[in-house]
Amino acid sequence: MPLQVGIVGLPNVGKSTLFSAITKQAVACENFPFCTVDPNVGVVRVPDERLDQLAAISKPKKIIPTTVEFVDIAGLVKGASEGHGLGNKFLSHIRECDAIAQVVRAFQDENVIHVDGGIDPLRDADTIATELALADLEVVSKRFSSAKNNSRSGLTRDLEKELAALERAKDALEQGKQLRELEWNEDELKILKGLSPLTLKPMIYVLNVSESQLKEKVTLNLPGLVVRICVKMEAELAVLSEADKKEYLASVGEEHSGLDRLIVETYRALDLITFLTSGPDETRAWTVRAGAKAPQAGSVIHTDFEKTFIRVEVTKWQDFVKYGGEVGCREKGLVRIEGKEYIIQDGDVCYFRIGG
């Protein structure tokens, strides 16, 4: 299953235009609220220059990058948690996502109306945060009441833990806090994640700036990861060749597109890394959580790899490229044999040995 990121924000902040640029697919983005009725889903490749370098050595039949799904969700408004605008229908779409990319508008354009009448990114971010917290409060409160009723027939240790976690979450949400702002132990996280709380999901703020604001490195003190993107420029970049894109980016003092930076920050927020495989059939990127051990990483390729794991042969991708692949690395003694306790590192080129 690819990583799924929900694009949220108030109406007319640039969500659908961003989605169009990401997927190079046309979606409705007319100048009025709620033009996006059903969530649009687009799958895009994760930029990784290492794949092309490995493929130049292995000359595979195909190159397979890892992917991200972006979901364009209709604009939320104040009162969405109570059903205002398109309300809870769209909050439910966010619950299915792994992370949230919240677009906040910093650019000025009198031809593009703002649902609240003026440009104030911090106010907009606070509005969305409040709606997500209120939506979570409703879900957590219902579950807390249910657990409390169950405790009347006897308080087990598991039920006691659940009540404590839910009460703590409920108290935080009533104060308008986001659950991701608090420290949670492993047991608490297991309980809360069963409810798919919106405010526990990683949040990446997409600060939608004008081209001049991008050059000036305009930013804001938002409560989390912030990626400055000129969404209008990204839409223009989406139809350019790679050479023209690089030239355009250089003209505004940027090395990578905002979309590429957004994907990288999303991976960072979710604590993900990429390992690689490369041979004559395919050169491929695989995604795992940071800290994953070798058998767990193998299971991403095939579920049987975890239980039949024997060892993994690991090469640094830089060595693989420098010395012409696996054979050259073996000659230099740069292929390591690792066991079940080995923690996969970002950029490892892996070959898994499994039993029958």
Short mmCIF file of C-alpha atoms in Angstrom, two decimals:
data_model
loop_
_atom_site.label_atom_id
_atom_site.label_comp_id
_atom_site.label_asym_id
_atom_site.label_seq_id
_atom_site.Cartn_x
_atom_site.Cartn_y
_atom_site.Cartn_z
CA MET A 1 0.00 0.00 0.00
CA PRO A 2 1.47 3.39 -0.96
CA LEU A 3 1.74 6.20 1.54
CA GLN A 4 -1.40 8.37 1.41
CA VAL A 5 -1.35 12.12 2.08
CA GLY A 6 -4.54 14.16 2.39
CA ILE A 7 -4.38 17.72 1.04
CA VAL A 8 -6.59 19.93 3.22
CA GLY A 9 -7.22 23.61 3.80
CA LEU A 10 -9.84 26.31 3.58
CA PRO A 11 -11.52 26.90 0.19
CA ASN A 12 -9.51 28.75 -2.46
CA VAL A 13 -6.08 28.43 -0.85
CA GLY A 14 -4.63 26.41 -3.76
CA LYS A 15 -5.36 22.77 -2.81
CA SER A 16 -6.76 21.62 -6.12
CA THR A 17 -4.17 23.55 -8.12
CA LEU A 18 -1.48 21.86 -6.03
CA PHE A 19 -3.09 18.49 -6.69
CA SER A 20 -3.19 19.21 -10.42
CA ALA A 21 0.52 20.05 -10.39
CA ILE A 22 1.36 16.91 -8.39
CA THR A 23 -0.50 14.46 -10.56
CA LYS A 24 -0.57 16.38 -13.87
CA GLN A 25 -4.26 15.57 -13.85
CA ALA A 26 -6.96 18.20 -14.38
CA VAL A 27 -9.35 18.65 -11.46
CA ALA A 28 -11.95 21.30 -10.88
CA CYS A 29 -10.41 24.39 -9.30
CA GLU A 30 -12.83 27.16 -10.26
CA ASN A 31 -12.98 30.26 -8.09
CA PHE A 32 -15.68 29.21 -5.67
CA PRO A 33 -15.86 27.04 -2.53
CA PHE A 34 -16.62 23.31 -2.67
CA CYS A 35 -15.78 22.84 -6.36
CA THR A 36 -14.12 19.53 -5.44
CA VAL A 37 -16.95 17.25 -4.38
CA ASP A 38 -15.43 13.77 -4.41
CA PRO A 39 -11.89 13.20 -3.19
CA ASN A 40 -9.47 12.95 -6.11
CA VAL A 41 -6.62 10.51 -5.72
CA GLY A 42 -3.38 10.71 -7.67
CA VAL A 43 -0.36 8.41 -7.41
CA VAL A 44 3.04 10.02 -8.01
CA ARG A 45 6.59 8.73 -7.89
CA VAL A 46 8.89 9.67 -5.05
CA PRO A 47 11.89 11.51 -6.53
CA ASP A 48 15.07 9.50 -5.97
CA GLU A 49 18.13 10.20 -8.11
CA ARG A 50 19.79 7.05 -6.75
CA LEU A 51 17.50 4.84 -8.84
CA ASP A 52 18.81 6.17 -12.16
CA GLN A 53 22.41 5.82 -10.97
CA LEU A 54 21.86 2.20 -9.93
CA ALA A 55 20.01 1.46 -13.18
CA ALA A 56 22.94 2.81 -15.19
CA ILE A 57 25.00 0.01 -13.61
CA SER A 58 22.47 -2.85 -13.59
CA LYS A 59 20.75 -1.96 -16.89
CA PRO A 60 17.45 -3.46 -15.71
CA LYS A 61 14.35 -4.11 -17.81
CA LYS A 62 12.43 -1.67 -15.62
CA ILE A 63 12.88 0.95 -12.91
CA ILE A 64 10.25 1.03 -10.16
CA PRO A 65 10.20 3.98 -7.75
CA THR A 66 8.26 4.04 -4.53
CA THR A 67 5.06 6.07 -4.70
CA VAL A 68 2.86 8.46 -2.73
CA GLU A 69 -0.89 8.87 -3.06
CA PHE A 70 -2.18 12.41 -2.74
CA VAL A 71 -5.85 12.87 -1.95
CA ASP A 72 -7.44 16.23 -2.78
CA ILE A 73 -10.10 16.80 -0.13
CA ALA A 74 -12.76 19.51 -0.43
CA GLY A 75 -12.15 22.79 1.38
CA LEU A 76 -13.03 22.77 5.06
CA VAL A 77 -14.66 25.76 6.75
CA LYS A 78 -15.26 26.86 10.32
CA GLY A 79 -17.94 24.53 11.71
CA ALA A 80 -16.96 21.57 9.53
CA SER A 81 -16.89 19.31 12.61
CA GLU A 82 -20.56 20.22 13.12
CA GLY A 83 -21.44 19.48 9.50
CA HIS A 84 -21.01 22.99 8.05
CA GLY A 85 -19.84 23.22 4.46
CA LEU A 86 -19.35 19.63 3.31
CA GLY A 87 -18.53 18.68 6.88
CA ASN A 88 -17.91 15.26 8.30
CA LYS A 89 -18.03 13.51 4.92
CA PHE A 90 -14.66 15.02 4.15
CA LEU A 91 -13.25 14.70 7.65
CA SER A 92 -13.77 10.95 7.21
CA HIS A 93 -11.62 11.00 4.06
CA ILE A 94 -8.77 12.56 6.08
CA ARG A 95 -8.98 9.76 8.68
CA GLU A 96 -7.98 7.26 5.98
CA CYS A 97 -4.73 9.12 5.22
CA ASP A 98 -1.29 8.53 6.77
CA ALA A 99 -0.39 12.23 6.89
CA ILE A 100 -1.97 15.62 6.29
CA ALA A 101 -0.64 18.36 4.02
CA GLN A 102 -2.43 21.54 5.03
CA VAL A 103 -2.29 24.31 2.43
CA VAL A 104 -2.31 27.81 3.95
CA ARG A 105 -2.45 30.84 1.70
CA ALA A 106 0.08 33.66 1.94
CA PHE A 107 -0.22 35.09 -1.59
CA GLN A 108 -2.36 38.12 -2.38
CA ASP A 109 -4.73 38.06 -5.37
CA GLU A 110 -7.87 40.19 -5.43
CA ASN A 111 -9.27 37.97 -8.19
CA VAL A 112 -9.25 34.90 -5.94
CA ILE A 113 -11.71 35.27 -3.08
CA HIS A 114 -10.93 34.08 0.45
CA VAL A 115 -13.74 32.43 2.38
CA ASP A 116 -12.92 34.57 5.46
CA GLY A 117 -12.41 37.77 3.53
CA GLY A 118 -8.68 38.39 4.03
CA ILE A 119 -5.25 36.75 3.93
CA ASP A 120 -4.07 35.46 7.32
CA PRO A 121 -2.24 32.09 7.16
CA LEU A 122 -1.93 31.72 10.95
CA ARG A 123 -5.67 32.31 11.41
CA ASP A 124 -6.45 29.79 8.66
CA ALA A 125 -4.16 27.17 10.23
CA ASP A 126 -5.82 27.74 13.60
CA THR A 127 -9.28 27.32 12.05
CA ILE A 128 -8.34 23.95 10.57
CA ALA A 129 -6.63 22.84 13.80
CA THR A 130 -9.77 23.69 15.79
CA GLU A 131 -12.04 21.76 13.42
CA LEU A 132 -9.81 18.69 13.49
CA ALA A 133 -9.61 18.82 17.30
CA LEU A 134 -13.40 19.13 17.62
CA ALA A 135 -13.92 16.20 15.26
CA ASP A 136 -11.49 14.09 17.31
CA LEU A 137 -13.13 15.18 20.55
CA GLU A 138 -16.46 13.79 19.36
CA VAL A 139 -14.92 10.41 18.47
CA VAL A 140 -12.80 10.15 21.63
CA SER A 141 -15.70 11.22 23.91
CA LYS A 142 -17.98 8.54 22.46
CA ARG A 143 -15.34 5.87 22.92
CA PHE A 144 -14.59 7.09 26.46
CA SER A 145 -18.29 6.89 27.42
CA SER A 146 -18.51 3.38 25.96
CA ALA A 147 -15.39 2.23 27.84
CA LYS A 148 -16.71 3.75 31.06
CA ASN A 149 -19.97 1.85 30.69
CA ASN A 150 -18.04 -1.37 30.13
CA SER A 151 -16.02 -0.76 33.31
CA ARG A 152 -19.16 -1.03 35.43
CA SER A 153 -19.15 -4.80 34.94
CA GLY A 154 -15.52 -5.04 36.01
CA LEU A 155 -12.34 -3.03 35.48
CA THR A 156 -9.67 -5.11 33.73
CA ARG A 157 -6.09 -3.91 33.36
CA ASP A 158 -6.55 -3.34 29.63
CA LEU A 159 -9.75 -1.40 30.18
CA GLU A 160 -8.06 0.69 32.85
CA LYS A 161 -5.28 1.59 30.40
CA GLU A 162 -7.82 2.46 27.71
CA LEU A 163 -9.80 4.72 30.04
CA ALA A 164 -6.65 6.54 31.16
CA ALA A 165 -5.45 7.11 27.57
CA LEU A 166 -8.88 8.24 26.37
CA GLU A 167 -9.36 10.59 29.31
CA ARG A 168 -5.97 12.17 28.73
CA ALA A 169 -6.76 12.60 25.02
CA LYS A 170 -10.21 14.00 25.81
CA ASP A 171 -8.78 16.57 28.25
CA ALA A 172 -6.17 17.70 25.68
CA LEU A 173 -8.73 18.05 22.89
CA GLU A 174 -11.11 20.02 25.14
CA GLN A 175 -8.24 22.49 25.60
CA GLY A 176 -7.90 22.76 21.81
CA LYS A 177 -4.60 20.86 21.70
CA GLN A 178 -3.51 18.58 18.88
CA LEU A 179 -2.79 15.03 20.03
CA ARG A 180 0.51 14.97 18.12
CA GLU A 181 1.77 17.69 20.49
CA LEU A 182 1.71 15.29 23.45
CA GLU A 183 4.06 12.44 24.31
CA TRP A 184 2.36 9.02 24.21
CA ASN A 185 3.73 5.64 25.24
CA GLU A 186 3.39 2.55 23.05
CA ASP A 187 0.23 1.26 24.77
CA GLU A 188 -1.48 4.65 24.54
CA LEU A 189 -0.62 4.99 20.86
CA LYS A 190 -2.07 1.55 20.12
CA ILE A 191 -5.34 2.55 21.81
CA LEU A 192 -5.57 5.94 20.10
CA LYS A 193 -4.58 4.77 16.62
CA GLY A 194 -7.56 2.43 16.67
CA LEU A 195 -9.70 5.58 16.47
CA SER A 196 -7.66 7.14 13.60
CA PRO A 197 -7.54 10.56 15.29
CA LEU A 198 -6.93 13.41 12.86
CA THR A 199 -4.78 15.43 15.25
CA LEU A 200 -2.41 12.51 15.84
CA LYS A 201 -1.45 12.29 12.17
CA PRO A 202 1.74 14.07 11.06
CA MET A 203 0.95 17.57 9.74
CA ILE A 204 2.98 19.28 7.02
CA TYR A 205 2.11 22.90 6.33
CA VAL A 206 2.26 23.93 2.68
CA LEU A 207 2.73 27.70 2.72
CA ASN A 208 1.36 28.80 -0.65
CA VAL A 209 3.38 31.89 -1.59
CA SER A 210 3.72 34.09 -4.66
CA GLU A 211 6.84 33.83 -6.82
CA SER A 212 8.22 37.04 -5.30
CA GLN A 213 7.58 35.68 -1.77
CA LEU A 214 9.39 32.49 -2.77
CA LYS A 215 12.46 34.48 -3.86
CA GLU A 216 12.32 36.46 -0.60
CA LYS A 217 12.23 33.18 1.40
CA VAL A 218 9.03 34.32 3.16
CA THR A 219 8.04 31.87 5.92
CA LEU A 220 5.83 31.71 9.02
CA ASN A 221 6.14 30.28 12.50
CA LEU A 222 3.59 27.51 12.02
CA PRO A 223 3.48 24.66 14.60
CA GLY A 224 5.25 21.98 12.59
CA LEU A 225 7.07 21.21 9.35
CA VAL A 226 6.62 24.00 6.80
CA VAL A 227 7.25 23.71 3.05
CA ARG A 228 7.13 26.95 1.08
CA ILE A 229 5.57 26.35 -2.33
CA CYS A 230 4.49 28.73 -5.06
CA VAL A 231 1.60 26.55 -6.21
CA LYS A 232 1.03 28.66 -9.32
CA MET A 233 4.67 28.14 -10.33
CA GLU A 234 4.45 24.39 -9.63
CA ALA A 235 1.53 24.17 -12.05
CA GLU A 236 3.73 25.79 -14.70
CA LEU A 237 6.68 23.52 -13.87
CA ALA A 238 4.50 20.42 -14.28
CA VAL A 239 4.36 20.84 -18.07
CA LEU A 240 8.04 21.70 -18.62
CA SER A 241 10.87 19.38 -19.65
CA GLU A 242 13.41 18.44 -16.96
CA ALA A 243 16.00 20.81 -18.45
CA ASP A 244 13.59 23.75 -18.58
CA LYS A 245 12.38 22.94 -15.07
CA LYS A 246 15.92 23.12 -13.67
CA GLU A 247 16.52 26.44 -15.43
CA TYR A 248 13.24 27.87 -14.10
CA LEU A 249 14.03 26.74 -10.52
CA ALA A 250 17.53 28.24 -10.71
CA SER A 251 16.00 31.58 -11.72
CA VAL A 252 14.12 31.73 -8.39
CA GLY A 253 17.02 30.41 -6.32
CA GLU A 254 15.65 26.91 -5.77
CA GLU A 255 17.41 23.59 -6.40
CA HIS A 256 14.38 21.32 -6.09
CA SER A 257 10.70 21.84 -6.84
CA GLY A 258 8.33 22.50 -3.98
CA LEU A 259 6.54 19.23 -4.74
CA ASP A 260 9.75 17.23 -4.38
CA ARG A 261 10.45 18.98 -1.08
CA LEU A 262 6.90 18.23 0.08
CA ILE A 263 7.38 14.51 -0.54
CA VAL A 264 10.73 14.51 1.27
CA GLU A 265 9.23 16.32 4.28
CA THR A 266 6.29 13.91 4.31
CA TYR A 267 8.71 10.98 4.53
CA ARG A 268 10.57 12.74 7.34
CA ALA A 269 7.31 13.38 9.22
CA LEU A 270 6.33 9.71 8.95
CA ASP A 271 9.85 8.52 9.90
CA LEU A 272 10.26 6.57 6.66
CA ILE A 273 13.40 5.50 4.81
CA THR A 274 14.10 3.87 1.45
CA PHE A 275 16.17 0.78 0.72
CA LEU A 276 16.97 -0.40 -2.80
CA THR A 277 17.27 -3.55 -4.88
CA SER A 278 18.98 -3.63 -8.26
CA GLY A 279 19.55 -6.34 -10.86
CA PRO A 280 18.94 -7.21 -14.52
CA ASP A 281 15.18 -7.53 -14.06
CA GLU A 282 14.49 -4.35 -12.10
CA THR A 283 15.96 -1.54 -10.05
CA ARG A 284 13.49 -0.69 -7.32
CA ALA A 285 12.94 1.50 -4.26
CA TRP A 286 11.17 0.14 -1.16
CA THR A 287 9.81 2.08 1.80
CA VAL A 288 10.07 1.01 5.45
CA ARG A 289 9.88 2.69 8.82
CA ALA A 290 13.17 3.93 10.21
CA GLY A 291 14.45 1.33 12.65
CA ALA A 292 13.07 -1.64 10.70
CA LYS A 293 15.14 -4.80 11.03
CA ALA A 294 16.20 -6.83 8.01
CA PRO A 295 13.40 -9.47 8.18
CA GLN A 296 10.76 -6.72 8.43
CA ALA A 297 12.25 -4.95 5.42
CA GLY A 298 12.23 -8.23 3.51
CA SER A 299 8.51 -8.63 4.18
CA VAL A 300 7.87 -5.46 2.17
CA ILE A 301 9.13 -7.34 -0.88
CA HIS A 302 7.19 -10.49 -0.02
CA THR A 303 5.46 -11.48 3.21
CA ASP A 304 7.22 -14.88 3.22
CA PHE A 305 10.62 -13.19 3.40
CA GLU A 306 10.20 -12.39 7.09
CA LYS A 307 9.58 -15.95 8.27
CA THR A 308 12.06 -17.60 5.86
CA PHE A 309 14.78 -14.95 6.30
CA ILE A 310 18.36 -16.29 6.50
CA ARG A 311 20.51 -13.21 5.92
CA VAL A 312 20.75 -10.04 3.87
CA GLU A 313 23.70 -8.93 1.76
CA VAL A 314 24.06 -5.16 2.04
CA THR A 315 25.99 -2.66 -0.06
CA LYS A 316 26.01 1.13 0.26
CA TRP A 317 24.41 2.59 -2.85
CA GLN A 318 27.40 4.90 -3.38
CA ASP A 319 29.74 1.89 -3.45
CA PHE A 320 27.42 0.01 -5.81
CA VAL A 321 27.64 2.92 -8.27
CA LYS A 322 31.36 3.63 -7.79
CA TYR A 323 32.55 0.04 -8.26
CA GLY A 324 30.17 -1.07 -11.01
CA GLY A 325 27.66 -3.12 -9.08
CA GLU A 326 27.65 -6.22 -6.91
CA VAL A 327 30.65 -7.96 -8.49
CA GLY A 328 32.89 -4.93 -8.14
CA CYS A 329 31.79 -4.40 -4.54
CA ARG A 330 32.50 -8.04 -3.66
CA GLU A 331 36.00 -7.70 -5.07
CA LYS A 332 36.54 -4.67 -2.82
CA GLY A 333 35.06 -6.44 0.20
CA LEU A 334 32.21 -3.93 0.41
CA VAL A 335 29.31 -6.38 0.54
CA ARG A 336 28.33 -6.99 4.18
CA ILE A 337 26.52 -10.09 5.44
CA GLU A 338 23.92 -9.11 8.04
CA GLY A 339 21.52 -11.12 10.19
CA LYS A 340 18.09 -10.76 11.74
CA GLU A 341 19.07 -7.93 14.08
CA TYR A 342 20.47 -5.66 11.37
CA ILE A 343 18.66 -2.30 11.15
CA ILE A 344 18.15 -1.25 7.54
CA GLN A 345 19.68 2.11 6.63
CA ASP A 346 18.41 4.61 4.07
CA GLY A 347 20.12 3.90 0.74
CA ASP A 348 21.10 0.30 1.50
CA VAL A 349 21.22 -1.89 -1.62
CA CYS A 350 19.93 -5.24 -0.36
CA TYR A 351 19.87 -8.83 -1.55
CA PHE A 352 17.84 -11.11 0.72
CA ARG A 353 18.72 -14.77 1.22
CA ILE A 354 15.70 -16.83 2.25
CA GLY A 355 14.99 -20.46 3.06
CA GLY A 356 12.69 -22.84 1.25
#
